[in-house]
Amino acid sequence: MSDLLRRFEEQNKGIKVVLDQVPFKAINENLPVQLAAGQGPDLARVADLGGVARYMLDLRPHLKDAAYFETNFGPFLEWMRVPGDTSSIPGFMTQLTLTGPFVNKTLFEQANVPMPGPKATWEEWAKAAKDVAAKVQAPFPIAIDRSGHRFFSLAITQGAKVFNDKGEPAVVDEGFKKGAQLVFDWHKNGVMSKELWGSVAGTAYRGANDEFKNAQVVMYESGSWQIGQFDKTIGDAFDWVAVPTPCGPANCSGMPGGAALVAIKTTQHPQEVARLMEFLASEPIAAEFYERSLFVPGHLGIAKKGLEYKSATPQGKAALKVFNEGVSQLSPVATKLQGYVHNRVIFNAVISRLGQAIAGESTLDEAYQRIESDVQQQIAERTRK
């Protein structure tokens, strides 16, 4: 990004861009507080699009070619809008992501256990991963990011519908319970380790990327954003592959997501922000950014043409192909949940209460009741006028 900003400044002599890089946690937790206080940057790269949508600036009046944004980013603009808004253009997707598993292929080969096929179920993968871990003494048969978003990549395959017929949250249904029961049972029978989810509490995120890079995990459910770092850091230490999302009774869908660069309402420089946004969203610059960062493009025109990912290893290119193909398997439930303005409330309630059940602090039935209560109460607080 720094290289692209330098080129922008060379072409726009009157505009100086200051880039602040902050941890992901700060974007999710600190930035909303800043924005609520009327402070914050001119633009920001965010993942909780619904959560900060109310603070975004509509760039449409400042753009030279709003139709370009509608054509190439149209399906994702809805994720950045508050309910009732059907036309604003707050920014563009710098990265489209999809959840999915990475597998340590070398461990499967060492254990002489065949890898399940592309339509295998979660239960089949759990059995195979546990068999592999037992034979090679790997501590983590399956690791799933401690994240509500990642949990739904499992629950939706089990039939979770998340919303009722009126479009209102109805989180705990039979499909949800099937997914929760699987994760709960896996922590009891050793498929998943409490060392990961149990190392933090509340809504805290806990990934297992370091454990996967250290060859401690047989199968790691995370997402396409990990490809770049795995491609660079694992090297030839072991063979790894991305595999399609395991199937459940309902489907084989992952969860979509991603990050967007959005303008902030409080900026004193809307024209300059629009010029920068147009530069970074232009097809050649966006294509260069997606290709260099090994991201799945959130630009429809570029996605249709495809990217070569010249800097990726054969493993990285193969993984990107799997995730790109996974986009066509997305359930409408997954797309709707990702675009729901209060999805962070649902994700946080689920991971907090399910985490308590796994830690032995409540039963699953108690967790279900608290999830419904938390979602109802927190959405009421958010929408209170």
mmCIF file of C-alpha atoms in Angstrom:
data_model
loop_
_atom_site.group_PDB
_atom_site.id
_atom_site.type_symbol
_atom_site.label_atom_id
_atom_site.label_comp_id
_atom_site.label_asym_id
_atom_site.label_seq_id
_atom_site.Cartn_x
_atom_site.Cartn_y
_atom_site.Cartn_z
ATOM 1 C CA MET A 1 0.000 0.000 0.000
ATOM 2 C CA SER A 2 2.840 2.421 0.816
ATOM 3 C CA ASP A 3 4.183 2.058 -2.706
ATOM 4 C CA LEU A 4 0.770 2.815 -4.223
ATOM 5 C CA LEU A 5 0.306 5.881 -1.991
ATOM 6 C CA ARG A 6 3.716 7.199 -3.031
ATOM 7 C CA ARG A 7 2.676 6.967 -6.672
ATOM 8 C CA PHE A 8 -0.612 8.720 -5.884
ATOM 9 C CA GLU A 9 1.246 11.612 -4.266
ATOM 10 C CA GLU A 10 3.518 11.924 -7.302
ATOM 11 C CA GLN A 11 0.463 12.266 -9.527
ATOM 12 C CA ASN A 12 -1.383 14.588 -7.120
ATOM 13 C CA LYS A 13 1.209 17.090 -5.901
ATOM 14 C CA GLY A 14 -1.177 18.954 -3.639
ATOM 15 C CA ILE A 15 -2.270 15.933 -1.621
ATOM 16 C CA LYS A 16 -0.232 14.329 1.184
ATOM 17 C CA VAL A 17 -1.367 10.952 2.538
ATOM 18 C CA VAL A 18 -0.413 9.755 6.013
ATOM 19 C CA LEU A 19 -0.757 5.987 6.450
ATOM 20 C CA ASP A 20 -1.262 4.641 9.973
ATOM 21 C CA GLN A 21 -1.020 0.865 10.371
ATOM 22 C CA VAL A 22 -2.788 -0.472 13.463
ATOM 23 C CA PRO A 23 -3.626 -3.966 14.748
ATOM 24 C CA PHE A 24 -6.835 -5.630 13.568
ATOM 25 C CA LYS A 25 -8.154 -5.523 17.133
ATOM 26 C CA ALA A 26 -7.770 -1.742 17.253
ATOM 27 C CA ILE A 27 -9.801 -1.366 14.064
ATOM 28 C CA ASN A 28 -12.644 -3.427 15.491
ATOM 29 C CA GLU A 29 -12.595 -2.085 19.045
ATOM 30 C CA ASN A 30 -10.988 1.379 19.126
ATOM 31 C CA LEU A 31 -12.008 2.881 15.799
ATOM 32 C CA PRO A 32 -15.794 2.720 16.484
ATOM 33 C CA VAL A 33 -15.218 4.561 19.771
ATOM 34 C CA GLN A 34 -13.220 7.262 17.989
ATOM 35 C CA LEU A 35 -15.844 7.635 15.301
ATOM 36 C CA ALA A 36 -18.660 7.854 17.856
ATOM 37 C CA ALA A 37 -16.776 10.734 19.462
ATOM 38 C CA GLY A 38 -16.553 12.550 16.130
ATOM 39 C CA GLN A 39 -12.884 11.784 15.705
ATOM 40 C CA GLY A 40 -10.921 9.400 13.548
ATOM 41 C CA PRO A 41 -9.167 9.324 10.180
ATOM 42 C CA ASP A 42 -10.325 10.663 6.796
ATOM 43 C CA LEU A 43 -10.687 7.117 5.546
ATOM 44 C CA ALA A 44 -10.093 3.700 7.018
ATOM 45 C CA ARG A 45 -9.805 0.089 5.983
ATOM 46 C CA VAL A 46 -12.418 -1.807 7.995
ATOM 47 C CA ALA A 47 -13.861 -5.309 8.212
ATOM 48 C CA ASP A 48 -16.930 -4.650 10.411
ATOM 49 C CA LEU A 49 -18.718 -2.816 7.627
ATOM 50 C CA GLY A 50 -22.171 -2.831 9.201
ATOM 51 C CA GLY A 51 -20.833 -1.722 12.554
ATOM 52 C CA VAL A 52 -19.313 1.512 11.253
ATOM 53 C CA ALA A 53 -21.670 2.132 8.314
ATOM 54 C CA ARG A 54 -23.339 5.027 10.136
ATOM 55 C CA TYR A 55 -20.022 6.902 10.191
ATOM 56 C CA MET A 56 -19.230 6.488 6.482
ATOM 57 C CA LEU A 57 -19.296 9.347 3.989
ATOM 58 C CA ASP A 58 -21.256 8.987 0.753
ATOM 59 C CA LEU A 59 -18.636 9.732 -1.895
ATOM 60 C CA ARG A 60 -21.128 9.742 -4.766
ATOM 61 C CA PRO A 61 -21.306 13.585 -5.050
ATOM 62 C CA HIS A 62 -17.494 13.767 -5.140
ATOM 63 C CA LEU A 63 -16.741 10.951 -7.605
ATOM 64 C CA LYS A 64 -15.985 11.623 -11.276
ATOM 65 C CA ASP A 65 -17.513 8.284 -12.335
ATOM 66 C CA ALA A 66 -19.925 6.818 -9.793
ATOM 67 C CA ALA A 67 -21.098 4.247 -12.367
ATOM 68 C CA TYR A 68 -17.618 2.661 -12.307
ATOM 69 C CA PHE A 69 -18.070 1.893 -8.601
ATOM 70 C CA GLU A 70 -21.618 0.613 -9.106
ATOM 71 C CA THR A 71 -20.513 -1.690 -11.933
ATOM 72 C CA ASN A 72 -17.463 -3.161 -10.275
ATOM 73 C CA PHE A 73 -18.337 -3.099 -6.563
ATOM 74 C CA GLY A 74 -22.160 -3.086 -6.710
ATOM 75 C CA PRO A 75 -23.007 -6.271 -4.737
ATOM 76 C CA PHE A 76 -20.707 -5.249 -1.893
ATOM 77 C CA LEU A 77 -21.844 -1.620 -1.523
ATOM 78 C CA GLU A 78 -24.932 -2.898 0.294
ATOM 79 C CA TRP A 79 -22.641 -4.233 3.030
ATOM 80 C CA MET A 80 -21.471 -0.644 3.683
ATOM 81 C CA ARG A 81 -24.897 0.980 3.861
ATOM 82 C CA VAL A 82 -27.240 1.567 6.781
ATOM 83 C CA PRO A 83 -30.762 0.091 6.504
ATOM 84 C CA GLY A 84 -32.875 2.035 4.033
ATOM 85 C CA ASP A 85 -29.895 3.412 2.127
ATOM 86 C CA THR A 86 -29.839 2.063 -1.419
ATOM 87 C CA SER A 87 -27.528 4.441 -3.231
ATOM 88 C CA SER A 88 -24.518 5.634 -1.237
ATOM 89 C CA ILE A 89 -20.952 4.800 -2.308
ATOM 90 C CA PRO A 90 -18.806 4.918 0.843
ATOM 91 C CA GLY A 91 -15.806 3.062 -0.617
ATOM 92 C CA PHE A 92 -14.732 -0.195 -2.223
ATOM 93 C CA MET A 93 -13.671 -3.698 -1.246
ATOM 94 C CA THR A 94 -9.909 -3.986 -0.972
ATOM 95 C CA GLN A 95 -10.274 -7.672 -0.273
ATOM 96 C CA LEU A 96 -13.011 -10.243 -0.676
ATOM 97 C CA THR A 97 -12.507 -13.146 1.670
ATOM 98 C CA LEU A 98 -13.988 -16.579 2.085
ATOM 99 C CA THR A 99 -13.671 -18.911 5.027
ATOM 100 C CA GLY A 100 -12.281 -22.366 4.429
ATOM 101 C CA PRO A 101 -9.863 -24.985 5.713
ATOM 102 C CA PHE A 102 -6.118 -25.396 5.250
ATOM 103 C CA VAL A 103 -4.711 -28.899 5.604
ATOM 104 C CA ASN A 104 -1.199 -30.051 6.452
ATOM 105 C CA LYS A 105 -0.809 -32.533 3.604
ATOM 106 C CA THR A 106 2.548 -33.747 4.858
ATOM 107 C CA LEU A 107 0.995 -34.941 8.145
ATOM 108 C CA PHE A 108 -1.611 -36.933 6.208
ATOM 109 C CA GLU A 109 1.173 -38.558 4.160
ATOM 110 C CA GLN A 110 3.270 -39.313 7.239
ATOM 111 C CA ALA A 111 0.253 -40.897 8.924
ATOM 112 C CA ASN A 112 -0.683 -42.798 5.755
ATOM 113 C CA VAL A 113 -4.279 -41.617 6.099
ATOM 114 C CA PRO A 114 -6.154 -40.689 2.890
ATOM 115 C CA MET A 115 -7.452 -37.133 2.726
ATOM 116 C CA PRO A 116 -11.251 -36.866 2.454
ATOM 117 C CA GLY A 117 -12.596 -35.781 -0.925
ATOM 118 C CA PRO A 118 -14.076 -32.435 -1.973
ATOM 119 C CA LYS A 119 -17.636 -33.298 -0.854
ATOM 120 C CA ALA A 120 -16.633 -34.823 2.481
ATOM 121 C CA THR A 121 -18.601 -33.868 5.584
ATOM 122 C CA TRP A 122 -17.319 -32.112 8.683
ATOM 123 C CA GLU A 123 -17.653 -35.394 10.570
ATOM 124 C CA GLU A 124 -15.521 -37.236 7.975
ATOM 125 C CA TRP A 125 -12.828 -34.577 8.200
ATOM 126 C CA ALA A 126 -12.943 -34.674 12.005
ATOM 127 C CA LYS A 127 -12.375 -38.441 12.045
ATOM 128 C CA ALA A 128 -9.553 -38.267 9.501
ATOM 129 C CA ALA A 129 -7.833 -35.346 11.254
ATOM 130 C CA LYS A 130 -8.053 -37.104 14.618
ATOM 131 C CA ASP A 131 -6.580 -40.300 13.124
ATOM 132 C CA VAL A 132 -3.701 -38.317 11.613
ATOM 133 C CA ALA A 133 -3.023 -36.407 14.837
ATOM 134 C CA ALA A 134 -2.946 -39.643 16.843
ATOM 135 C CA LYS A 135 -0.396 -41.242 14.503
ATOM 136 C CA VAL A 136 1.970 -38.259 14.175
ATOM 137 C CA GLN A 137 1.429 -36.851 17.700
ATOM 138 C CA ALA A 138 0.093 -33.506 16.452
ATOM 139 C CA PRO A 139 -1.582 -31.552 19.311
ATOM 140 C CA PHE A 140 -4.423 -30.049 17.250
ATOM 141 C CA PRO A 141 -6.463 -32.343 14.937
ATOM 142 C CA ILE A 142 -8.803 -29.497 13.971
ATOM 143 C CA ALA A 143 -8.415 -25.834 14.890
ATOM 144 C CA ILE A 144 -11.104 -23.269 14.140
ATOM 145 C CA ASP A 145 -10.511 -19.567 14.676
ATOM 146 C CA ARG A 146 -12.286 -18.481 17.870
ATOM 147 C CA SER A 147 -14.594 -16.164 15.992
ATOM 148 C CA GLY A 148 -18.340 -15.975 15.565
ATOM 149 C CA HIS A 149 -17.853 -15.396 11.859
ATOM 150 C CA ARG A 150 -15.872 -18.618 11.524
ATOM 151 C CA PHE A 151 -18.375 -20.556 13.648
ATOM 152 C CA PHE A 152 -21.098 -19.744 11.134
ATOM 153 C CA SER A 153 -18.991 -21.247 8.337
ATOM 154 C CA LEU A 154 -19.796 -24.519 10.093
ATOM 155 C CA ALA A 155 -23.297 -23.752 11.384
ATOM 156 C CA ILE A 156 -24.690 -22.699 7.993
ATOM 157 C CA THR A 157 -23.625 -26.030 6.472
ATOM 158 C CA GLN A 158 -25.697 -27.661 9.233
ATOM 159 C CA GLY A 159 -28.778 -25.672 8.243
ATOM 160 C CA ALA A 160 -28.584 -22.527 10.412
ATOM 161 C CA LYS A 161 -30.864 -19.889 8.867
ATOM 162 C CA VAL A 162 -30.052 -17.010 11.293
ATOM 163 C CA PHE A 163 -33.119 -14.932 10.311
ATOM 164 C CA ASN A 164 -36.876 -15.550 10.499
ATOM 165 C CA ASP A 165 -39.396 -15.007 7.706
ATOM 166 C CA LYS A 166 -39.570 -11.286 8.576
ATOM 167 C CA GLY A 167 -35.815 -10.915 8.160
ATOM 168 C CA GLU A 168 -35.282 -10.469 11.894
ATOM 169 C CA PRO A 169 -32.534 -12.296 13.798
ATOM 170 C CA ALA A 170 -33.605 -15.759 14.967
ATOM 171 C CA VAL A 171 -30.159 -17.098 15.661
ATOM 172 C CA VAL A 172 -30.706 -20.325 17.568
ATOM 173 C CA ASP A 173 -32.493 -22.868 15.388
ATOM 174 C CA GLU A 174 -31.945 -26.571 14.770
ATOM 175 C CA GLY A 175 -29.132 -25.989 12.259
ATOM 176 C CA PHE A 176 -27.364 -23.674 14.685
ATOM 177 C CA LYS A 177 -27.679 -26.242 17.463
ATOM 178 C CA LYS A 178 -26.175 -28.953 15.239
ATOM 179 C CA GLY A 179 -23.148 -26.759 14.573
ATOM 180 C CA ALA A 180 -22.767 -25.803 18.232
ATOM 181 C CA GLN A 181 -23.090 -29.424 19.318
ATOM 182 C CA LEU A 182 -20.314 -30.461 16.902
ATOM 183 C CA VAL A 183 -17.901 -27.839 18.264
ATOM 184 C CA PHE A 184 -18.900 -28.657 21.857
ATOM 185 C CA ASP A 185 -18.405 -32.399 21.312
ATOM 186 C CA TRP A 186 -15.091 -31.901 19.476
ATOM 187 C CA HIS A 187 -13.727 -30.113 22.535
ATOM 188 C CA LYS A 188 -14.843 -33.052 24.682
ATOM 189 C CA ASN A 189 -13.424 -35.846 22.505
ATOM 190 C CA GLY A 190 -10.124 -34.250 21.537
ATOM 191 C CA VAL A 191 -10.820 -33.223 17.934
ATOM 192 C CA MET A 192 -10.408 -29.611 19.098
ATOM 193 C CA SER A 193 -8.194 -28.463 21.958
ATOM 194 C CA LYS A 194 -9.320 -26.154 24.772
ATOM 195 C CA GLU A 195 -5.821 -24.706 24.627
ATOM 196 C CA LEU A 196 -6.964 -22.444 21.788
ATOM 197 C CA TRP A 197 -10.546 -21.384 22.554
ATOM 198 C CA GLY A 198 -9.891 -21.649 26.292
ATOM 199 C CA SER A 199 -6.908 -19.301 26.230
ATOM 200 C CA VAL A 200 -9.149 -16.233 25.934
ATOM 201 C CA ALA A 201 -12.650 -15.318 27.094
ATOM 202 C CA GLY A 202 -15.596 -13.142 26.173
ATOM 203 C CA THR A 203 -15.635 -11.947 22.582
ATOM 204 C CA ALA A 204 -11.847 -12.158 22.166
ATOM 205 C CA TYR A 205 -10.558 -13.502 18.876
ATOM 206 C CA ARG A 206 -8.022 -16.348 18.882
ATOM 207 C CA GLY A 207 -6.518 -17.628 15.650
ATOM 208 C CA ALA A 208 -4.378 -20.711 15.157
ATOM 209 C CA ASN A 209 -2.226 -19.490 12.275
ATOM 210 C CA ASP A 210 0.979 -19.732 14.320
ATOM 211 C CA GLU A 211 0.170 -23.286 15.374
ATOM 212 C CA PHE A 212 -0.570 -24.228 11.742
ATOM 213 C CA LYS A 213 2.692 -22.681 10.530
ATOM 214 C CA ASN A 214 4.505 -24.743 13.173
ATOM 215 C CA ALA A 215 2.950 -27.966 11.817
ATOM 216 C CA GLN A 216 0.930 -28.528 15.005
ATOM 217 C CA VAL A 217 -2.493 -28.467 13.303
ATOM 218 C CA VAL A 218 -3.811 -31.114 10.907
ATOM 219 C CA MET A 219 -6.752 -29.064 9.601
ATOM 220 C CA TYR A 220 -7.189 -25.331 10.231
ATOM 221 C CA GLU A 221 -10.516 -23.619 9.514
ATOM 222 C CA SER A 222 -9.745 -19.988 8.815
ATOM 223 C CA GLY A 223 -9.896 -18.195 5.472
ATOM 224 C CA SER A 224 -8.368 -16.915 2.273
ATOM 225 C CA TRP A 225 -6.603 -13.996 4.024
ATOM 226 C CA GLN A 226 -4.073 -16.489 5.441
ATOM 227 C CA ILE A 227 -2.724 -17.510 2.021
ATOM 228 C CA GLY A 228 -0.173 -14.715 1.749
ATOM 229 C CA GLN A 229 1.485 -15.344 5.096
ATOM 230 C CA PHE A 230 1.436 -19.133 4.709
ATOM 231 C CA ASP A 231 2.965 -18.791 1.250
ATOM 232 C CA LYS A 232 5.810 -16.671 2.647
ATOM 233 C CA THR A 233 6.456 -18.227 6.032
ATOM 234 C CA ILE A 234 5.936 -21.975 5.622
ATOM 235 C CA GLY A 235 8.145 -22.237 2.570
ATOM 236 C CA ASP A 236 9.233 -25.849 2.046
ATOM 237 C CA ALA A 237 8.844 -26.817 5.718
ATOM 238 C CA PHE A 238 5.816 -28.948 4.787
ATOM 239 C CA ASP A 239 3.178 -29.272 2.071
ATOM 240 C CA TRP A 240 -0.105 -27.493 2.763
ATOM 241 C CA VAL A 241 -3.278 -27.220 0.732
ATOM 242 C CA ALA A 242 -6.579 -25.380 0.866
ATOM 243 C CA VAL A 243 -9.610 -27.656 0.540
ATOM 244 C CA PRO A 244 -13.283 -26.884 -0.120
ATOM 245 C CA THR A 245 -15.463 -26.158 2.880
ATOM 246 C CA PRO A 246 -16.691 -29.474 4.321
ATOM 247 C CA CYS A 247 -20.351 -30.203 3.722
ATOM 248 C CA GLY A 248 -23.244 -30.501 6.115
ATOM 249 C CA PRO A 249 -26.851 -31.580 5.614
ATOM 250 C CA ALA A 250 -27.750 -28.157 4.175
ATOM 251 C CA ASN A 251 -24.827 -27.131 1.965
ATOM 252 C CA CYS A 252 -21.048 -26.773 1.623
ATOM 253 C CA SER A 253 -20.958 -22.988 2.063
ATOM 254 C CA GLY A 254 -18.271 -20.907 3.681
ATOM 255 C CA MET A 255 -18.777 -17.390 5.003
ATOM 256 C CA PRO A 256 -17.904 -14.411 2.838
ATOM 257 C CA GLY A 257 -16.237 -11.358 4.233
ATOM 258 C CA GLY A 258 -13.492 -8.974 3.527
ATOM 259 C CA ALA A 259 -12.251 -5.483 4.133
ATOM 260 C CA ALA A 260 -13.218 -2.213 2.538
ATOM 261 C CA LEU A 261 -11.550 1.151 2.302
ATOM 262 C CA VAL A 262 -14.223 3.646 3.289
ATOM 263 C CA ALA A 263 -14.453 7.422 3.660
ATOM 264 C CA ILE A 264 -15.391 8.850 7.049
ATOM 265 C CA LYS A 265 -18.064 11.541 7.453
ATOM 266 C CA THR A 266 -15.972 13.790 9.662
ATOM 267 C CA THR A 267 -13.259 14.294 7.053
ATOM 268 C CA GLN A 268 -12.470 17.908 6.213
ATOM 269 C CA HIS A 269 -11.125 16.845 2.808
ATOM 270 C CA PRO A 270 -13.886 14.968 0.934
ATOM 271 C CA GLN A 271 -12.611 15.956 -2.511
ATOM 272 C CA GLU A 272 -9.082 14.734 -1.770
ATOM 273 C CA VAL A 273 -10.439 11.527 -0.230
ATOM 274 C CA ALA A 274 -12.471 10.922 -3.384
ATOM 275 C CA ARG A 275 -9.385 11.421 -5.597
ATOM 276 C CA LEU A 276 -7.443 8.888 -3.529
ATOM 277 C CA MET A 277 -10.340 6.437 -3.553
ATOM 278 C CA GLU A 278 -10.648 6.719 -7.353
ATOM 279 C CA PHE A 279 -6.921 6.080 -7.756
ATOM 280 C CA LEU A 280 -6.838 3.001 -5.521
ATOM 281 C CA ALA A 281 -10.088 1.586 -6.958
ATOM 282 C CA SER A 282 -9.017 2.038 -10.576
ATOM 283 C CA GLU A 283 -8.668 -1.294 -12.358
ATOM 284 C CA PRO A 284 -4.883 -1.339 -12.910
ATOM 285 C CA ILE A 285 -4.063 -0.187 -9.368
ATOM 286 C CA ALA A 286 -6.632 -2.457 -7.711
ATOM 287 C CA ALA A 287 -5.447 -5.426 -9.792
ATOM 288 C CA GLU A 288 -1.851 -4.752 -8.745
ATOM 289 C CA PHE A 289 -2.889 -4.550 -5.067
ATOM 290 C CA TYR A 290 -4.921 -7.783 -5.173
ATOM 291 C CA GLU A 291 -2.148 -9.626 -7.006
ATOM 292 C CA ARG A 292 0.733 -8.435 -4.811
ATOM 293 C CA SER A 293 -1.196 -9.109 -1.587
ATOM 294 C CA LEU A 294 -2.586 -12.468 -2.829
ATOM 295 C CA PHE A 295 -6.150 -11.343 -2.102
ATOM 296 C CA VAL A 296 -9.329 -12.586 -3.763
ATOM 297 C CA PRO A 297 -10.480 -9.534 -5.767
ATOM 298 C CA GLY A 298 -13.518 -7.600 -4.604
ATOM 299 C CA HIS A 299 -13.706 -5.953 -8.059
ATOM 300 C CA LEU A 300 -16.101 -7.794 -10.379
ATOM 301 C CA GLY A 301 -14.301 -6.803 -13.583
ATOM 302 C CA ILE A 302 -10.944 -8.005 -12.305
ATOM 303 C CA ALA A 303 -12.460 -11.201 -10.904
ATOM 304 C CA LYS A 304 -13.979 -11.977 -14.298
ATOM 305 C CA LYS A 305 -10.641 -11.483 -16.084
ATOM 306 C CA GLY A 306 -8.705 -13.399 -13.427
ATOM 307 C CA LEU A 307 -5.315 -12.682 -11.882
ATOM 308 C CA GLU A 308 -2.013 -14.475 -12.453
ATOM 309 C CA TYR A 309 -0.666 -14.011 -8.899
ATOM 310 C CA LYS A 310 2.869 -14.027 -10.284
ATOM 311 C CA SER A 311 4.494 -13.769 -6.866
ATOM 312 C CA ALA A 312 2.659 -16.778 -5.415
ATOM 313 C CA THR A 313 4.171 -20.231 -5.140
ATOM 314 C CA PRO A 314 2.366 -23.158 -6.807
ATOM 315 C CA GLN A 315 0.818 -23.939 -3.395
ATOM 316 C CA GLY A 316 -0.402 -20.374 -3.020
ATOM 317 C CA LYS A 317 -1.873 -20.312 -6.519
ATOM 318 C CA ALA A 318 -3.654 -23.630 -5.911
ATOM 319 C CA ALA A 319 -5.112 -22.301 -2.655
ATOM 320 C CA LEU A 320 -6.350 -19.126 -4.329
ATOM 321 C CA LYS A 321 -8.055 -21.277 -6.975
ATOM 322 C CA VAL A 322 -9.896 -23.283 -4.286
ATOM 323 C CA PHE A 323 -11.168 -20.129 -2.552
ATOM 324 C CA ASN A 324 -12.165 -18.450 -5.814
ATOM 325 C CA GLU A 325 -14.198 -21.561 -6.707
ATOM 326 C CA GLY A 326 -15.770 -21.517 -3.242
ATOM 327 C CA VAL A 327 -17.476 -18.196 -3.985
ATOM 328 C CA SER A 328 -19.949 -20.037 -6.232
ATOM 329 C CA GLN A 329 -20.908 -22.337 -3.302
ATOM 330 C CA LEU A 330 -21.990 -19.505 -0.996
ATOM 331 C CA SER A 331 -25.367 -19.949 0.669
ATOM 332 C CA PRO A 332 -27.750 -16.954 0.513
ATOM 333 C CA VAL A 333 -27.880 -17.187 4.306
ATOM 334 C CA ALA A 334 -24.121 -16.582 4.489
ATOM 335 C CA THR A 335 -24.292 -13.584 2.159
ATOM 336 C CA LYS A 336 -27.240 -12.106 4.059
ATOM 337 C CA LEU A 337 -25.547 -12.562 7.427
ATOM 338 C CA GLN A 338 -22.356 -10.897 6.197
ATOM 339 C CA GLY A 339 -24.340 -7.907 4.952
ATOM 340 C CA TYR A 340 -26.518 -7.597 8.068
ATOM 341 C CA VAL A 341 -25.801 -4.314 9.814
ATOM 342 C CA HIS A 342 -25.816 -5.898 13.285
ATOM 343 C CA ASN A 343 -23.878 -9.048 12.395
ATOM 344 C CA ARG A 344 -21.113 -8.175 14.861
ATOM 345 C CA VAL A 345 -23.671 -8.353 17.672
ATOM 346 C CA ILE A 346 -24.579 -11.877 16.592
ATOM 347 C CA PHE A 347 -20.953 -12.975 16.130
ATOM 348 C CA ASN A 348 -19.919 -11.630 19.537
ATOM 349 C CA ALA A 349 -22.881 -13.138 21.403
ATOM 350 C CA VAL A 350 -22.311 -16.540 19.836
ATOM 351 C CA ILE A 351 -18.589 -16.791 20.454
ATOM 352 C CA SER A 352 -18.866 -15.453 23.996
ATOM 353 C CA ARG A 353 -21.681 -17.758 25.128
ATOM 354 C CA LEU A 354 -20.541 -20.829 23.211
ATOM 355 C CA GLY A 355 -17.077 -20.273 24.668
ATOM 356 C CA GLN A 356 -18.564 -20.294 28.163
ATOM 357 C CA ALA A 357 -20.308 -23.619 27.490
ATOM 358 C CA ILE A 358 -17.092 -25.169 26.167
ATOM 359 C CA ALA A 359 -15.216 -23.906 29.234
ATOM 360 C CA GLY A 360 -17.775 -25.612 31.483
ATOM 361 C CA GLU A 361 -19.232 -22.347 32.777
ATOM 362 C CA SER A 362 -22.707 -23.091 31.408
ATOM 363 C CA THR A 363 -24.648 -25.749 29.573
ATOM 364 C CA LEU A 364 -25.330 -25.520 25.863
ATOM 365 C CA ASP A 365 -29.024 -24.883 26.568
ATOM 366 C CA GLU A 366 -28.098 -21.988 28.852
ATOM 367 C CA ALA A 367 -25.775 -20.668 26.156
ATOM 368 C CA TYR A 368 -28.602 -20.749 23.616
ATOM 369 C CA GLN A 369 -30.861 -18.712 25.905
ATOM 370 C CA ARG A 370 -28.139 -16.155 26.603
ATOM 371 C CA ILE A 371 -27.274 -15.805 22.905
ATOM 372 C CA GLU A 372 -30.884 -14.940 22.059
ATOM 373 C CA SER A 373 -31.062 -12.531 25.014
ATOM 374 C CA ASP A 374 -27.737 -10.847 24.184
ATOM 375 C CA VAL A 375 -28.652 -10.337 20.530
ATOM 376 C CA GLN A 376 -32.062 -8.881 21.368
ATOM 377 C CA GLN A 377 -30.713 -6.566 24.063
ATOM 378 C CA GLN A 378 -27.674 -5.284 22.150
ATOM 379 C CA ILE A 379 -29.587 -4.597 18.938
ATOM 380 C CA ALA A 380 -32.174 -2.678 21.003
ATOM 381 C CA GLU A 381 -29.372 -0.599 22.539
ATOM 382 C CA ARG A 382 -27.817 0.080 19.122
ATOM 383 C CA THR A 383 -31.076 1.197 17.571
ATOM 384 C CA ARG A 384 -32.353 3.212 20.530
ATOM 385 C CA LYS A 385 -32.944 6.836 19.527
#
